[in-house]
């Protein structure tokens, strides 16, 4: 039998493409150049980044929207630069494929002391380092097993929605591998209906029918569990009061009346009075649960997890959540369930505050409400760790909007390259006709000055690819969130002073034409209004950037509470 | 007995200070804020960086000049961002101390799912990841062993000149530890005179006396071996022909007549004709040896290594190089050794090329020679991986100048933050009166546009601290060195276009006054001459930046050779 062959790299990139990666991020290096030759022939767009950490962040952002994201780096120096991004994807479950070009096999086998090594002839250090941040990895060494190995790790990536790593020696990208496998698309293991599923269903139905005051809580792991449609039906058909966590916010439509936004400590009494809380895709880190305050009581809650259903007295294992929810929706008698609603008419007390044109913008007197009303259908909103991330829980998101905010990893600098990733994913999905029937969409980034400085250069990639991105830079002269926590007057919470609004021009934005970038400086509400309604903002394309000048210690209420504690501690010393 | 106590963090910082770290790099994070409170009280200067990778690079640069460098990061997100920098320090032996603030002990012990974790209650992942890039680490857990542990890892750092890592839980920086230990300064284990030393001495003396055509080769590990004074005496007193490697360049005075610069493949016949090559501090990676071409023959060479002497038929172990060389210098009868010299009058053929004012600057027609003559006594010159790194081997370095060029790790983006580190080390040494009796000194950075984009933001820290740094940015529209290797016309070797000379203003340079930054754009030799002799360049302080516009495929000869190979390969397809 004569095999139908394709080059190894072509095999990999074709697989990625068919899983939904239309663009791929990364940087060249002398161990991956031959690999890169195959990117565009396989129909993928190459997005060259400024550095590898940024490439990792961008791939992560892309993957959370499109269901897969990939980056290519070079051996040692490149891959290790990206480790923190991969760790974040691991922590918060983003399906990122990290592809690394390594030295040719002959060099590795002869233990030659080449560059990008520790000069000890050991080529496995970087594999061992990255085992901690991947659910699977493969070190490609021969053409026979390569396609099988590639398929295996890609499956693991999708199954766990966590990063995997594939290393390819520089002598291999062009070698022939079995291409016939490509005829079958990559599928995940299918569901085995376990007895446990029926048992779980029975238990859950019992709890539902007996509940008088039920509640739904949508958390962020619902995304990769692929259950958002089922959850949405459940929310609509039960009409039960529904909250999300910060991680879950934006995953279900907030515009329907029984969806009340993020469950915050102020809602605790209400939630505690419920006798059933069904939690979809729980992700209980302290930073996603207001330091644990918003974890529902064990005895009232049912957890719908990626591969199990957890009630207070049982864990039903090996259950695929999607399948379970479909059956639940099919058998549940909606006529038999309790109805009740929460009295949450006024979600935000400040909404009615009136502001004059000359009044300075602050985080407490209406900045966030005004920005919230700026958001549009289909927007992807990224609010960076810092004061912005806190505030974003209060946004009222339009339909089909998605929100990225601090969840568990909280690495500052993530959101800017992630915005590159999400904006590209919007463009790629619009090209495929898969973005909510919209023909254009924005990515909106809200970021503190400190976080901006971490990865600012990736703005140049956003500019270069003419992406539709609006940046709100909160200039409060340093690390305000840290000042609230500790060391409010300490020098280490300060940063250097940049002339932020010069960023677009420095990073190469055109001076004229459709993609000329526009910038605005905001101090007062009049400035803010002018910026948000300017026609270049409203109808502009490409990058738009707004700098909002805020006081050093201006922060959302919760953070100000910490600050007050700090001050009273100092006074008691 | 009542103990004399000091806060734990104070202990650590006092030790660092007395080992020579006057400045410390890093970023705050909520797990290290209490640690940072102790930095300035211990007399260290805090240098806040834009991101942790840059902090790691800066600490590395600092350490290679001052003998120790340190950075502080926060748990998970911070430390992992720096991994690639630490790996580089490990590969090329820079004594970097990486201090990490971790969650309070109670949180770790209770396995609480806090932020910056994988939400699995395991707080050891990051320790295990970084074991691969450190020679020692300590996870501080109690006050009794803390000072002993700190001393232990600091000793290992100095002994091996490689990174170590110290983690301190957020509840511990202020706790009392035994401060009496601080009265004794930290010493390295002292030499045990082994029999092997006498044997080695005998063997080496025999070889020296019998040699008719000896040669010396100074490689880069000589630096941390602390043998530079002994090597310099040896070079001067033998008067033997001496080369360095790229890694060794700048470690000995190039202005004396028997020192001939870097041993390059063009010298191979000459070197091969020698019957003895004494190599100090060999570092034989392919990138430091012209792909192995300049490794001297086994049977003629004697290697002076950190803890052994290697001849062709023996390894004499457990010998401290410094002690050995001192004895060798004492017993060697210089009257009995052969004298010879190499005929290397014309080291560089292009030196006499005449250029007109309007002639465009290229790498082959004299750019590097002109830049070489710009260098001054005491300069630290950093030539980034890329075409600049290749060219720097041809510089003729003035007295007390030091050179950083690609050695083994070759991570692009390293040199810019490293320049921050070296420039600070110059300032700190001048303050201590330890910088060659100079009262001012420059750091000169030569960097390609691609590398610049990796870590450009750290310029803001250079500006903020008013450091005396001259940047030459080689704008050749992308990754020229990669274009020479493979894919000369491929899109992946391109980068986005920045308006580079706007960097100082964007990153906050003052518009007026002593530290106003100055910039120059260079296309022709006339422009270059004007920039290099401008009074703001010559007498200016702070940051000065020159952009040199070059052709995409303009490169030093060796790289052009690779390019030619690529072209002829394409033609043969
Ligand atoms: C990579 C990384 N380094 C450090 C931290 C610690 N950290 C968390 S928030 C923060 C400050 C953010 O400041 P900024 O972006 O200016 O936002 P602000 O709170 O001022 O609005 C820092 C340094 C982190 N989370 N990630
Ligand atoms: C962190 C890292 N990523 C990628 C590489 C691979 N690499 C080596 S040199 C180089 C290009 C350098 O380009 P530039 O700085 O513009 O210098 P030029 O060769 O153009 O003068 C690249 C991408 C690397 N060495 N380190």
PDB file of N, CA and C and ligand atoms in Angstrom, chain A residues 27-30 52 74 77-78 81 116, chain B residues 57 84 363 384-388 409-413 447-452 454 474 476 478-482 495, ligand 2:
ATOM      1  N   UNK A  27       7.347  33.714  17.543  1.00  0.00           N
ATOM      2  CA  UNK A  27       8.558  34.364  17.034  1.00  0.00           C
ATOM      3  C   UNK A  27       9.455  33.331  16.383  1.00  0.00           C
ATOM      4  N   UNK A  28      10.224  33.787  15.375  1.00  0.00           N
ATOM      5  CA  UNK A  28      11.180  32.865  14.768  1.00  0.00           C
ATOM      6  C   UNK A  28      12.406  32.678  15.653  1.00  0.00           C
ATOM      7  N   UNK A  29      13.155  31.663  15.343  1.00  0.00           N
ATOM      8  CA  UNK A  29      14.417  31.388  16.008  1.00  0.00           C
ATOM      9  C   UNK A  29      15.099  30.348  15.143  1.00  0.00           C
ATOM     10  N   UNK A  30      16.413  30.214  15.253  1.00  0.00           N
ATOM     11  CA  UNK A  30      17.053  29.363  14.240  1.00  0.00           C
ATOM     12  C   UNK A  30      16.690  27.891  14.356  1.00  0.00           C
ATOM     13  N   UNK A  52       8.043  36.399  23.401  1.00  0.00           N
ATOM     14  CA  UNK A  52       7.345  35.128  23.539  1.00  0.00           C
ATOM     15  C   UNK A  52       6.302  35.125  24.644  1.00  0.00           C
ATOM     16  N   UNK A  74      11.027  29.202  19.928  1.00  0.00           N
ATOM     17  CA  UNK A  74      12.259  28.465  19.691  1.00  0.00           C
ATOM     18  C   UNK A  74      12.775  27.892  21.009  1.00  0.00           C
ATOM     19  N   UNK A  77      15.383  29.607  25.049  1.00  0.00           N
ATOM     20  CA  UNK A  77      15.121  31.043  25.216  1.00  0.00           C
ATOM     21  C   UNK A  77      13.686  31.460  24.891  1.00  0.00           C
ATOM     22  N   UNK A  78      13.140  30.899  23.820  1.00  0.00           N
ATOM     23  CA  UNK A  78      11.797  31.291  23.414  1.00  0.00           C
ATOM     24  C   UNK A  78      10.752  30.656  24.311  1.00  0.00           C
ATOM     25  N   UNK A  81      10.638  31.911  27.894  1.00  0.00           N
ATOM     26  CA  UNK A  81      10.074  33.257  28.016  1.00  0.00           C
ATOM     27  C   UNK A  81       8.556  33.196  28.111  1.00  0.00           C
ATOM     28  N   UNK A 116      21.588  28.152  23.374  1.00  0.00           N
ATOM     29  CA  UNK A 116      20.298  27.932  24.046  1.00  0.00           C
ATOM     30  C   UNK A 116      20.297  26.650  24.896  1.00  0.00           C
TER      31      UNK A 116
ATOM     32  N   UNK B  57      17.025  40.074  33.795  1.00  0.00           N
ATOM     33  CA  UNK B  57      18.117  40.449  32.896  1.00  0.00           C
ATOM     34  C   UNK B  57      18.990  41.540  33.530  1.00  0.00           C
ATOM     35  N   UNK B  84      13.278  32.693  32.188  1.00  0.00           N
ATOM     36  CA  UNK B  84      14.230  32.694  31.079  1.00  0.00           C
ATOM     37  C   UNK B  84      15.490  33.490  31.406  1.00  0.00           C
ATOM     38  N   UNK B 363      27.434  47.615   7.321  1.00  0.00           N
ATOM     39  CA  UNK B 363      28.210  46.855   8.295  1.00  0.00           C
ATOM     40  C   UNK B 363      29.554  46.437   7.722  1.00  0.00           C
ATOM     41  N   UNK B 384      24.090  43.043  21.278  1.00  0.00           N
ATOM     42  CA  UNK B 384      23.031  42.045  21.353  1.00  0.00           C
ATOM     43  C   UNK B 384      23.202  40.943  20.303  1.00  0.00           C
ATOM     44  N   UNK B 385      22.708  39.761  20.639  1.00  0.00           N
ATOM     45  CA  UNK B 385      22.583  38.668  19.672  1.00  0.00           C
ATOM     46  C   UNK B 385      21.934  39.215  18.403  1.00  0.00           C
ATOM     47  N   UNK B 386      22.491  38.840  17.268  1.00  0.00           N
ATOM     48  CA  UNK B 386      22.055  39.416  15.993  1.00  0.00           C
ATOM     49  C   UNK B 386      23.319  39.848  15.277  1.00  0.00           C
ATOM     50  N   UNK B 387      23.183  40.689  14.297  1.00  0.00           N
ATOM     51  CA  UNK B 387      24.387  41.070  13.557  1.00  0.00           C
ATOM     52  C   UNK B 387      25.373  41.828  14.456  1.00  0.00           C
ATOM     53  N   UNK B 388      24.859  42.618  15.403  1.00  0.00           N
ATOM     54  CA  UNK B 388      25.752  43.387  16.278  1.00  0.00           C
ATOM     55  C   UNK B 388      26.668  42.466  17.081  1.00  0.00           C
ATOM     56  N   UNK B 409      23.596  31.427  25.859  1.00  0.00           N
ATOM     57  CA  UNK B 409      22.145  31.479  26.022  1.00  0.00           C
ATOM     58  C   UNK B 409      21.498  32.225  24.869  1.00  0.00           C
ATOM     59  N   UNK B 410      22.031  33.385  24.500  1.00  0.00           N
ATOM     60  CA  UNK B 410      21.602  34.091  23.299  1.00  0.00           C
ATOM     61  C   UNK B 410      20.120  34.430  23.259  1.00  0.00           C
ATOM     62  N   UNK B 411      19.605  34.884  24.360  1.00  0.00           N
ATOM     63  CA  UNK B 411      18.200  35.266  24.381  1.00  0.00           C
ATOM     64  C   UNK B 411      18.092  36.724  23.952  1.00  0.00           C
ATOM     65  N   UNK B 412      17.441  36.970  22.839  1.00  0.00           N
ATOM     66  CA  UNK B 412      17.369  38.366  22.400  1.00  0.00           C
ATOM     67  C   UNK B 412      16.465  39.152  23.350  1.00  0.00           C
ATOM     68  N   UNK B 413      16.791  40.418  23.495  1.00  0.00           N
ATOM     69  CA  UNK B 413      16.086  41.253  24.460  1.00  0.00           C
ATOM     70  C   UNK B 413      16.845  41.354  25.775  1.00  0.00           C
ATOM     71  N   UNK B 447      22.214  47.303  19.398  1.00  0.00           N
ATOM     72  CA  UNK B 447      21.090  46.359  19.395  1.00  0.00           C
ATOM     73  C   UNK B 447      20.286  46.456  18.112  1.00  0.00           C
ATOM     74  N   UNK B 448      19.851  45.310  17.620  1.00  0.00           N
ATOM     75  CA  UNK B 448      18.999  45.266  16.432  1.00  0.00           C
ATOM     76  C   UNK B 448      17.568  45.649  16.767  1.00  0.00           C
ATOM     77  N   UNK B 449      16.820  46.024  15.751  1.00  0.00           N
ATOM     78  CA  UNK B 449      15.436  46.447  15.967  1.00  0.00           C
ATOM     79  C   UNK B 449      14.576  45.318  16.542  1.00  0.00           C
ATOM     80  N   UNK B 450      14.809  44.101  16.094  1.00  0.00           N
ATOM     81  CA  UNK B 450      14.025  42.972  16.594  1.00  0.00           C
ATOM     82  C   UNK B 450      14.258  42.744  18.078  1.00  0.00           C
ATOM     83  N   UNK B 451      15.497  42.749  18.480  1.00  0.00           N
ATOM     84  CA  UNK B 451      15.817  42.544  19.894  1.00  0.00           C
ATOM     85  C   UNK B 451      15.290  43.695  20.734  1.00  0.00           C
ATOM     86  N   UNK B 452      15.402  44.894  20.202  1.00  0.00           N
ATOM     87  CA  UNK B 452      14.927  46.080  20.918  1.00  0.00           C
ATOM     88  C   UNK B 452      13.452  45.934  21.278  1.00  0.00           C
ATOM     89  N   UNK B 454      11.747  43.400  22.006  1.00  0.00           N
ATOM     90  CA  UNK B 454      11.457  42.433  23.068  1.00  0.00           C
ATOM     91  C   UNK B 454      11.285  43.086  24.435  1.00  0.00           C
ATOM     92  N   UNK B 474      20.155  49.336  15.510  1.00  0.00           N
ATOM     93  CA  UNK B 474      20.374  48.986  14.104  1.00  0.00           C
ATOM     94  C   UNK B 474      19.038  48.633  13.479  1.00  0.00           C
ATOM     95  N   UNK B 476      17.321  47.428  10.609  1.00  0.00           N
ATOM     96  CA  UNK B 476      17.455  46.768   9.305  1.00  0.00           C
ATOM     97  C   UNK B 476      16.165  46.029   8.954  1.00  0.00           C
ATOM     98  N   UNK B 478      13.916  44.141  10.553  1.00  0.00           N
ATOM     99  CA  UNK B 478      13.590  42.761  10.915  1.00  0.00           C
ATOM    100  C   UNK B 478      14.763  41.973  11.432  1.00  0.00           C
ATOM    101  N   UNK B 479      14.584  40.683  11.413  1.00  0.00           N
ATOM    102  CA  UNK B 479      15.547  39.748  11.992  1.00  0.00           C
ATOM    103  C   UNK B 479      16.602  39.359  10.954  1.00  0.00           C
ATOM    104  N   UNK B 480      17.564  40.248  10.752  1.00  0.00           N
ATOM    105  CA  UNK B 480      18.535  40.017   9.679  1.00  0.00           C
ATOM    106  C   UNK B 480      19.351  38.741   9.886  1.00  0.00           C
ATOM    107  N   UNK B 481      19.762  38.492  11.113  1.00  0.00           N
ATOM    108  CA  UNK B 481      20.578  37.294  11.319  1.00  0.00           C
ATOM    109  C   UNK B 481      19.790  36.045  10.922  1.00  0.00           C
ATOM    110  N   UNK B 482      18.482  36.045  11.217  1.00  0.00           N
ATOM    111  CA  UNK B 482      17.671  34.894  10.825  1.00  0.00           C
ATOM    112  C   UNK B 482      17.509  34.837   9.305  1.00  0.00           C
ATOM    113  N   UNK B 495       9.316  42.370  11.065  1.00  0.00           N
ATOM    114  CA  UNK B 495       8.736  42.852  12.320  1.00  0.00           C
ATOM    115  C   UNK B 495       7.918  44.101  12.033  1.00  0.00           C
TER     116      UNK B 495
HETATM  117  C1  LIG C   2      14.051  35.205  23.230  1.00  0.00           C
HETATM  118  C2  LIG C   2      14.520  34.833  21.871  1.00  0.00           C
HETATM  119  N1  LIG C   2      13.644  34.673  20.885  1.00  0.00           N
HETATM  120  C3  LIG C   2      14.040  34.353  19.641  1.00  0.00           C
HETATM  121  C4  LIG C   2      15.354  34.177  19.359  1.00  0.00           C
HETATM  122  C5  LIG C   2      15.835  33.820  17.950  1.00  0.00           C
HETATM  123  N2  LIG C   2      16.599  34.934  17.371  1.00  0.00           N
HETATM  124  C6  LIG C   2      17.950  34.980  17.423  1.00  0.00           C
HETATM  125  S1  LIG C   2      18.598  36.320  16.677  1.00  0.00           S
HETATM  126  C7  LIG C   2      17.070  36.870  16.238  1.00  0.00           C
HETATM  127  C8  LIG C   2      16.891  38.098  15.417  1.00  0.00           C
HETATM  128  C9  LIG C   2      17.545  39.326  15.973  1.00  0.00           C
HETATM  129  O1  LIG C   2      17.142  40.397  15.168  1.00  0.00           O
HETATM  130  P1  LIG C   2      17.655  41.862  15.409  1.00  0.00           P
HETATM  131  O2  LIG C   2      17.734  42.122  16.863  1.00  0.00           O
HETATM  132  O3  LIG C   2      16.831  42.789  14.612  1.00  0.00           O
HETATM  133  O4  LIG C   2      19.144  41.859  14.926  1.00  0.00           O
HETATM  134  P2  LIG C   2      19.705  41.803  13.429  1.00  0.00           P
HETATM  135  O5  LIG C   2      20.176  40.408  13.218  1.00  0.00           O
HETATM  136  O6  LIG C   2      18.609  42.211  12.516  1.00  0.00           O
HETATM  137  O7  LIG C   2      20.819  42.775  13.453  1.00  0.00           O
HETATM  138  C10 LIG C   2      16.070  35.996  16.685  1.00  0.00           C
HETATM  139  C11 LIG C   2      14.624  36.199  16.470  1.00  0.00           C
HETATM  140  C12 LIG C   2      16.264  34.324  20.415  1.00  0.00           C
HETATM  141  N3  LIG C   2      17.567  34.133  20.259  1.00  0.00           N
HETATM  142  N4  LIG C   2      15.827  34.677  21.649  1.00  0.00           N
END
